[in-house]
């Protein structure tokens, strides 16, 4: 990428702003040196990484990167047996801590590209803890970093206390009060001393370690503490040796995993960079552009990223699809240069993995080179370029331009004779176009407007200017050439009409006609834009109404779902209560059977059945009232048969037809033990044949079984689980009334689903004593033998 272009387009200022969002100083340095990538796949990957970082930042907040210094030199020294300092080891612990916390921070966020970097982070809680528990700060090792260090420091403390006690007796005793300059204990060269008046030098035997500046005080180590002070110095030496051992041990542990720590540190810098881009995107309200390699640029409401966001005017800019060269004309200070810089700068940002200050849906191409001739050290507000400076730069651009280039020319051909300048400008644009490059150029030459109008894949554009306010609006109008507006501005400022009319006589007829055409185009554009704005307003209003209707429909649907769910829950409770009632009744029947009182048993059974029927009737009506239509049923049958299996769509339950539909299509459907009143429109046929009745075989076990003509075997083959449970429940009731103690359930082998469902049901039945599969040759896994209580 052309280095001069990066400076011309002020890309360095973008990088400086981006670096402010990084945490680590080394990351800030790396960001300042970022160069846009020219590889299409790399740019795509960087954009995806930034997108995922934005997603993580919005959902979980920014990742917990901590301030850490470069570990490269520390690890190199460590690898050759060097001992790291407190500060170096604590820096490594911070890197390990940051890696561990980042992994935990985004473990619940699904990412495709960031996960590659997260996996490269090395976490070692044991090493991290070993360092942080042993080292308090850059200067201090913890007492309990080792048992030996703890013992040495305890001895040092005791020795210090002994020396202080001896010296305290000397300075507080009456014998030496007149000899002391001051009754204090102080240190000189790590040895405890007391201040003695110079004239009483020999009064206290000992070693003189220092003299005050005035000479009036000498600092004496009394002989009584010399040995104790010597012992302290030995202990301090031992302490230093032990600290060195601790640091050497920690350095050795670091050396074992130094490559992993280096990789983790480099990854942290990269992650810090990615999340700096995410923070910058959120701060500037930027979006990820669609990336292509076709030379297509389509910027929607683009804003120059270095201008005040509150004042900058957003504009649409497109290039490379229907035309390759954009010629921007119009008066100076109309925003033409800002437009050029916006195109170039947003392209560089996108190719560096940054989001761009344009609306969602914008598109940017990846270019091998971006060339810009926008003056020598020119700022956005002022042009200081000359013809020579322009031409030197243009010559360099022409020598390098190719089909993968983007060229930006400001005031092409300016600074020389207008006729020659215009001719040169046209020739340069033609050459760049023929080379296949994409190009945007600003000019105030009318000849270039005509060139754009008459040349294939070249388009005119202009920066809008409000003649009424004599101020540019900074909006780019593609497809409309710009006017100089010199006559209109002069008139607004008070210049006489006759002077303006006379001036028009001095320009060619073709120029006048062109200006008149441009004026007419501008009037038509203003009218069209007003109509378009009205249409956009109507569209927004329609979309708002549509959204409101959708919201109300969704709310109504939610309400319907709640009502249906409530009805289902009530039905479930009713069934559970009814089941409990029936089991209590069966217990009473069982007791009656033991007393051989069949009349009482039958009476109890009839009472229970009557009660269940009444409950079913009441609650079937309740559920029928509460069920609301949930939408059109495309599979509703035109007719049904008695006993036919159907699904009641509104409640999502299967049942069988009990009554034929009336003229309105209303009918009764039996769902479980309840009968629901519903309509044909709410039904869906689930199979054509009616529900099979259980096959009965006469076996005649027991006196009561013969009396009630109940078979001891039930064949459920071909039934679904729901229907089979209903049939089985009734069969067990009848078996108990018939005093059967053993029954056989034929369910077949098949997939085993029916057998499993039946066994789960039997496990919950208090009236079932036990159940097992039949013996070999008697049905084995296709039959279950049930023992009743």
Short mmCIF file of N, CA and C in Angstrom, two decimals, residues 3 8 12 32 65 96 114 140 214 217 266 301 326 334 571 613 687 743:
data_model
loop_
_atom_site.label_atom_id
_atom_site.label_comp_id
_atom_site.label_asym_id
_atom_site.label_seq_id
_atom_site.Cartn_x
_atom_site.Cartn_y
_atom_site.Cartn_z
N UNK A 3 2.64 4.40 0.83
CA UNK A 3 2.83 5.07 2.13
C UNK A 3 2.40 6.53 2.09
N UNK A 8 -1.49 11.14 3.17
CA UNK A 8 -2.37 12.12 2.51
C UNK A 8 -3.81 11.99 2.99
N UNK A 12 -3.10 7.84 9.53
CA UNK A 12 -2.38 7.81 10.81
C UNK A 12 -3.22 8.38 11.95
N UNK A 32 -0.43 1.62 15.90
CA UNK A 32 0.11 2.77 15.16
C UNK A 32 0.80 2.31 13.87
N UNK A 65 -8.70 -7.67 29.35
CA UNK A 65 -7.26 -7.58 29.07
C UNK A 65 -6.64 -6.68 30.14
N UNK A 96 -0.94 -14.61 32.52
CA UNK A 96 -1.68 -15.86 32.78
C UNK A 96 -3.08 -15.57 33.31
N UNK A 114 -12.98 -15.77 16.49
CA UNK A 114 -12.30 -15.42 17.74
C UNK A 114 -11.86 -16.65 18.51
N UNK A 140 8.95 -6.93 47.30
CA UNK A 140 8.71 -7.74 48.49
C UNK A 140 8.33 -9.18 48.17
N UNK A 214 28.04 18.22 61.65
CA UNK A 214 28.61 19.28 62.50
C UNK A 214 29.78 18.76 63.32
N UNK A 217 28.16 15.00 67.02
CA UNK A 217 27.57 13.71 67.39
C UNK A 217 28.31 12.59 66.67
N UNK A 266 1.51 -12.90 22.76
CA UNK A 266 1.29 -12.39 21.40
C UNK A 266 -0.20 -12.42 21.05
N UNK A 301 -24.92 6.67 3.26
CA UNK A 301 -24.82 7.69 4.32
C UNK A 301 -23.42 7.70 4.93
N UNK A 326 -15.62 8.55 -11.70
CA UNK A 326 -16.59 9.53 -11.20
C UNK A 326 -15.95 10.91 -11.25
N UNK A 334 -17.12 23.23 -1.66
CA UNK A 334 -18.43 22.57 -1.70
C UNK A 334 -18.41 21.17 -1.13
N UNK A 571 -57.66 -29.75 32.42
CA UNK A 571 -58.09 -31.09 31.99
C UNK A 571 -57.21 -32.15 32.64
N UNK A 613 -68.51 -39.94 34.84
CA UNK A 613 -69.25 -39.41 33.67
C UNK A 613 -69.67 -37.97 33.89
N UNK A 687 -55.94 -41.56 11.00
CA UNK A 687 -55.96 -42.84 10.28
C UNK A 687 -57.39 -43.13 9.91
N UNK A 743 -53.18 -61.73 34.78
CA UNK A 743 -53.65 -61.48 33.42
C UNK A 743 -52.44 -61.40 32.49
#
